Short mmCIF file of C-alpha atoms in Angstrom, two decimals:
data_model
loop_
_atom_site.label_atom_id
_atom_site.label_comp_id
_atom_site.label_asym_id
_atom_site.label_seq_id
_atom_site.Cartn_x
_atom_site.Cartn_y
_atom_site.Cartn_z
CA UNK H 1 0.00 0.00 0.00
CA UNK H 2 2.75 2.49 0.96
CA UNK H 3 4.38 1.92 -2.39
CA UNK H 4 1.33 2.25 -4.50
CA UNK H 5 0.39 5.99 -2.60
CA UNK H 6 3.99 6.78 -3.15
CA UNK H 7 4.15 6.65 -6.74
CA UNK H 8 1.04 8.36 -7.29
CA UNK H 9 2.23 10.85 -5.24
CA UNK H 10 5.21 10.80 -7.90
CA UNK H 11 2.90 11.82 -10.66
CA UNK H 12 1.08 14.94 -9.18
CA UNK H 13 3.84 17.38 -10.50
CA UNK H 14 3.48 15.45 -14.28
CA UNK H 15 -0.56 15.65 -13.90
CA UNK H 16 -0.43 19.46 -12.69
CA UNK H 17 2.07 20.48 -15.53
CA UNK H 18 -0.22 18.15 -18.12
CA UNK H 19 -3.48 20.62 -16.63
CA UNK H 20 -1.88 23.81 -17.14
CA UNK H 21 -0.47 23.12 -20.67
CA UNK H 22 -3.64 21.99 -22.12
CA UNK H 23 -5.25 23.79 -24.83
CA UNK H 24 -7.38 26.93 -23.40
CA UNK H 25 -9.77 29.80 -24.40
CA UNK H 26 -10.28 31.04 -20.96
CA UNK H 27 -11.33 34.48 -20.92
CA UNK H 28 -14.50 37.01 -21.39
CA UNK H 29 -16.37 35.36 -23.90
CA UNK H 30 -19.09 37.85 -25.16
CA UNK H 31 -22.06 36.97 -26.84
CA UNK H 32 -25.36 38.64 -29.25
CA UNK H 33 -28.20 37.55 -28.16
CA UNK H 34 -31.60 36.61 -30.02
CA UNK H 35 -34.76 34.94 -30.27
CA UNK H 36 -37.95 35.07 -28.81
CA UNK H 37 -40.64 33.06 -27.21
CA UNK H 38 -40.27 29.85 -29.09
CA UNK H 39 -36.46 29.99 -27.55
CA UNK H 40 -33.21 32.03 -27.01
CA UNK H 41 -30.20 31.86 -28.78
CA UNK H 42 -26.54 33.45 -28.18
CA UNK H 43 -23.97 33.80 -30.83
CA UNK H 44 -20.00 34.29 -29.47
CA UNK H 45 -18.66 37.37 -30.91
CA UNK H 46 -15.32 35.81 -32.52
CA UNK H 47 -12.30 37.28 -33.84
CA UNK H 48 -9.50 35.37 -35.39
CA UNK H 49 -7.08 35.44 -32.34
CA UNK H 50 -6.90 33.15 -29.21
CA UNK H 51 -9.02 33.16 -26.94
CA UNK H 52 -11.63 34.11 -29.14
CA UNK H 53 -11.18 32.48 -32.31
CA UNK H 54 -14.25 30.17 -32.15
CA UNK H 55 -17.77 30.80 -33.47
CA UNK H 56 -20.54 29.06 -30.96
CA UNK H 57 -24.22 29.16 -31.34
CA UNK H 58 -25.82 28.14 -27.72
CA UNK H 59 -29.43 27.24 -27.65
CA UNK H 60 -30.41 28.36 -23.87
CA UNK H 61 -32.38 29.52 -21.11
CA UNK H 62 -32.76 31.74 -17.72
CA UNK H 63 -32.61 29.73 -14.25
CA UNK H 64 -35.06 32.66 -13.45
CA UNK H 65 -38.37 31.29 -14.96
CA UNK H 66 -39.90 35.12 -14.57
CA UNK H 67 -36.47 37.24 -16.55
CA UNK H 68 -36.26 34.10 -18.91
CA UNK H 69 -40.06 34.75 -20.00
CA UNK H 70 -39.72 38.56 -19.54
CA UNK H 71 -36.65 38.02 -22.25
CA UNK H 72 -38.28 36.22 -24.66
CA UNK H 73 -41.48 38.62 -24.52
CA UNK H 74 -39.26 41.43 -25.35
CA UNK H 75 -37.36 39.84 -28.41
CA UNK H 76 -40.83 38.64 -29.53
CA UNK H 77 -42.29 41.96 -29.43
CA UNK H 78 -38.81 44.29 -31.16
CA UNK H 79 -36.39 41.51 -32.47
CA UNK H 80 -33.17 44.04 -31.55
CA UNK H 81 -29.79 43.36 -30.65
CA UNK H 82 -29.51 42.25 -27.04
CA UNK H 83 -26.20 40.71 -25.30
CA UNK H 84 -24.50 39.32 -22.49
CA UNK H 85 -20.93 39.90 -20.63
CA UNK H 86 -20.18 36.94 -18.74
CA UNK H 87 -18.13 35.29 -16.04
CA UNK H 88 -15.04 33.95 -17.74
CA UNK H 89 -14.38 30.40 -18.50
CA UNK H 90 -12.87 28.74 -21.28
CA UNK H 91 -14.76 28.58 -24.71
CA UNK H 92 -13.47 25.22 -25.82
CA UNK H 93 -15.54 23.71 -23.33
CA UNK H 94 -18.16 24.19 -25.76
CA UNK H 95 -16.40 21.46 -27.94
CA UNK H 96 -18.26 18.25 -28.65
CA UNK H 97 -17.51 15.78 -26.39
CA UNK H 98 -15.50 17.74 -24.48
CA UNK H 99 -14.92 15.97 -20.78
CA UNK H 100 -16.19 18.92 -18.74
CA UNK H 101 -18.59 20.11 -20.81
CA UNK H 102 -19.97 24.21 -19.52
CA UNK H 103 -23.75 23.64 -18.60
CA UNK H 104 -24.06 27.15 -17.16
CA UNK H 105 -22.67 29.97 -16.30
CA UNK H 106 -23.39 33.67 -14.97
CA UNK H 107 -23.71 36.80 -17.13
CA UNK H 108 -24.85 40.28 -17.05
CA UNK H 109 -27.60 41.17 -19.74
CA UNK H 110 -27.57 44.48 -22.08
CA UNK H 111 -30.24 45.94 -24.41
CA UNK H 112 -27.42 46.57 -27.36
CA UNK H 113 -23.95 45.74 -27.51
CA UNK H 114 -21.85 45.66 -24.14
CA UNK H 115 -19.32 47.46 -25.55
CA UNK H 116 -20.72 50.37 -27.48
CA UNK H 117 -23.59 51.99 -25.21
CA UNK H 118 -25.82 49.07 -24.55
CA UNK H 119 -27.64 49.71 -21.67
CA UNK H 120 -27.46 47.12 -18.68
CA UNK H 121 -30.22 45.13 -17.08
CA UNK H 122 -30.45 45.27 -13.42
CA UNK H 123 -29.34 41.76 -12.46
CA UNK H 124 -27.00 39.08 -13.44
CA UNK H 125 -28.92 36.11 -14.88
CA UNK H 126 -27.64 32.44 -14.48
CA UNK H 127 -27.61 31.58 -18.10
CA UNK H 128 -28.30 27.09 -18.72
CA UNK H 129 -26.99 25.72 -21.79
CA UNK H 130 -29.64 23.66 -23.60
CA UNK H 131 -27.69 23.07 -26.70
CA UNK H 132 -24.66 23.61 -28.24
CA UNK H 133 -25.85 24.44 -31.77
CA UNK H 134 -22.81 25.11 -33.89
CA UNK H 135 -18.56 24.60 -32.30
CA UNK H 136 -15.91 26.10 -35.21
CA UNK H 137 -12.75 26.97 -34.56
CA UNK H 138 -11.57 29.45 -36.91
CA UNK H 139 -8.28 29.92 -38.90
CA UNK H 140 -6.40 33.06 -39.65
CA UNK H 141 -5.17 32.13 -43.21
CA UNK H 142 -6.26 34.70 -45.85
CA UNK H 143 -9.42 33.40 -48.13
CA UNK H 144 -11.75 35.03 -50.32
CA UNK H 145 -14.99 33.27 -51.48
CA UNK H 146 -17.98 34.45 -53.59
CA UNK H 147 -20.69 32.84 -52.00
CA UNK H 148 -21.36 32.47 -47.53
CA UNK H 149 -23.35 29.62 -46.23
CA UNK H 150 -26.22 30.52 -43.41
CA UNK H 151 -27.87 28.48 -41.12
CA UNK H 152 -31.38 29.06 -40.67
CA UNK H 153 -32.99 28.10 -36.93
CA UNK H 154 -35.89 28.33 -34.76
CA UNK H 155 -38.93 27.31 -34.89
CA UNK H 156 -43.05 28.47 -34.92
CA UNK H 157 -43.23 31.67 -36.50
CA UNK H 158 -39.77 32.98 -35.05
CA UNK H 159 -37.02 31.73 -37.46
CA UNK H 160 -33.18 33.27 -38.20
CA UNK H 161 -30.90 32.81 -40.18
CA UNK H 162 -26.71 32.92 -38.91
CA UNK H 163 -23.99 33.27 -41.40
CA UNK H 164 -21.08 30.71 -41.09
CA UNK H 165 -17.92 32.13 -40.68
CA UNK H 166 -15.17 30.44 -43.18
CA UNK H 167 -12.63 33.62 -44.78
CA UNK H 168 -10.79 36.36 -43.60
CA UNK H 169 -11.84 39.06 -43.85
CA UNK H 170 -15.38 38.23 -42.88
CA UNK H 171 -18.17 39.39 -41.21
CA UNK H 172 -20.85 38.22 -38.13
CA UNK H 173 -24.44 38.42 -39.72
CA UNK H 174 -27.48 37.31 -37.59
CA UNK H 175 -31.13 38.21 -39.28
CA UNK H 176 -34.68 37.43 -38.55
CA UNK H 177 -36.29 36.43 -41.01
CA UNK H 178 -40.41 36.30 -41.77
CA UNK H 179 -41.83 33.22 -43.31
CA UNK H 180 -38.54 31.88 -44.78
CA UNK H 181 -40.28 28.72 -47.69
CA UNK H 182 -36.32 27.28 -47.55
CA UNK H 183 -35.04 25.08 -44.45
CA UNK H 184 -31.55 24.15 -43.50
CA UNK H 185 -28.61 25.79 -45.07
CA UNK H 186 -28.54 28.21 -48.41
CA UNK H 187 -25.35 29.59 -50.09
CA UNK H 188 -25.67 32.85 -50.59
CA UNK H 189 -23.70 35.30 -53.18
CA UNK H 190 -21.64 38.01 -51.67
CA UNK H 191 -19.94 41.17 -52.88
CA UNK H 192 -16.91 41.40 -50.62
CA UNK H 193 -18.08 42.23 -46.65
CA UNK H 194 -21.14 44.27 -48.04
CA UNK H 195 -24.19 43.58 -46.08
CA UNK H 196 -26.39 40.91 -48.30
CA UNK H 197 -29.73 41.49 -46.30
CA UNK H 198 -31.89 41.51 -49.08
CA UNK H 199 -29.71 38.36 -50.74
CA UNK H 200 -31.04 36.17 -47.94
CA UNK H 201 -34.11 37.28 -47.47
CA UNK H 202 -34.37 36.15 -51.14
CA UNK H 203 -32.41 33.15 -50.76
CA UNK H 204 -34.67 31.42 -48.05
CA UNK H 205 -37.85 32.96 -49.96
CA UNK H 206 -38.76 34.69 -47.00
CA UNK H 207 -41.36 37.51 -46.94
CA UNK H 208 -39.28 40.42 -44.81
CA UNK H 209 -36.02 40.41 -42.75
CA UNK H 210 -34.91 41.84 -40.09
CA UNK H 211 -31.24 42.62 -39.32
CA UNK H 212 -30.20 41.75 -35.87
CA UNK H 213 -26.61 41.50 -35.65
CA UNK H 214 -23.62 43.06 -38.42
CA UNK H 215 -19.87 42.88 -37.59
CA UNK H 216 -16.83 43.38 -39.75
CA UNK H 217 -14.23 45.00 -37.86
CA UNK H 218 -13.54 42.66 -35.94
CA UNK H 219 -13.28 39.53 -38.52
CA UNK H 220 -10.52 41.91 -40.65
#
């Protein structure tokens, strides 16, 4: 017995080096937030630099029944640009089958952007994972391409479409869309970083879009 406890005790400085060398994102990961009241959705803001060179899609929901359905009743009512400054933690723990997967965390809630004059909400909300919708990790290397691929999700009468980000430079694009006739994922043609609102709107045949979310600078 003594010799067995003795060479585990061996291994804790090889285990405790292995921990703080592994891969991390850790950091303030800030995210748009959308939906309404079929469900809620949060999109990382990415850049192409550690830690934040991921783009994650979280299906979710607020521990606090009563701000989770006064959330979704606003976003129902004036789909806008909402998002949330959270604790930090590492990103990649968003990864599929990642061992310690993040169910939750905490995270202060804006109307707007939390950087540029969005105005805070009173109290920080514990924010529950429900799904992790979309994991990339994204690579620096120069690439043009003609054409962007979106995502459309939701559900009911509340449906959006998310643009996949795949070249530098790029840009962040979250709409709402009305009625989209097309399901699942549409290329669409682009003209540089241009905003292609109407070009999805006609790509999923939808009836009227609204823009939600539009970043460049920081996907140069």
């Amino acid at each position: 017995m003594k010799r067995r406890t003795f060479a585990f005790a061996a291994l804790l400085p090889a285990l405790a080096w292995a921990e703080e060398t592994a891969e991390s994102a850790f950091g303030g990961h800030g995210m748009a937030v959308f939906g309404g009241r079929e469900g809620l959705y949060a999109s990382h803001l990415p850049m192409f630099h550690t830690p934040h060179d991921s783009q994650v899609l979280l299906r979710f929901h607020l521990a606090d029944a009563a701000a989770d359905k006064a959330l979704r009743e606003t976003l129902a009512r004036q789909p806008s640009l909402w998002t949330f400054d959270p604790e930090a933690f590492d990103l990649l723990r968003f990864t599929p089958g990642h061992a310690k997967p993040l169910r939750e965390f905490k995270a202060r809630f804006f109307a707007g952007h939390f950087e540029r004059g969005g105005k805070p909400q009173s109290a920080e909300q514990r924010v529950v994972v429900d799904e992790v919708m979309l994991f990339r990790r994204l690579s620096p290397v120069q690439r043009e391409a003609s054409t962007g691929r979106y995502r459309l999700i939701g559900k009911g009468s509340e449906w959006f479409a998310v643009k996949t980000i795949d070249r530098r430079p790029d840009f962040d694009h979250i709409v709402r869309l009305k009625a989209p006739q097309v399901r699942g994922e549409v290329d669409v043609p682009l003209q540089g970083v241009a905003r292609p609102g109407a070009t999805v709107q006609r790509a999923f045949k939808a009836k009227g879009l609204t823009e939600i979310y539009f970043e460049t600078d920081d996907l140069r």
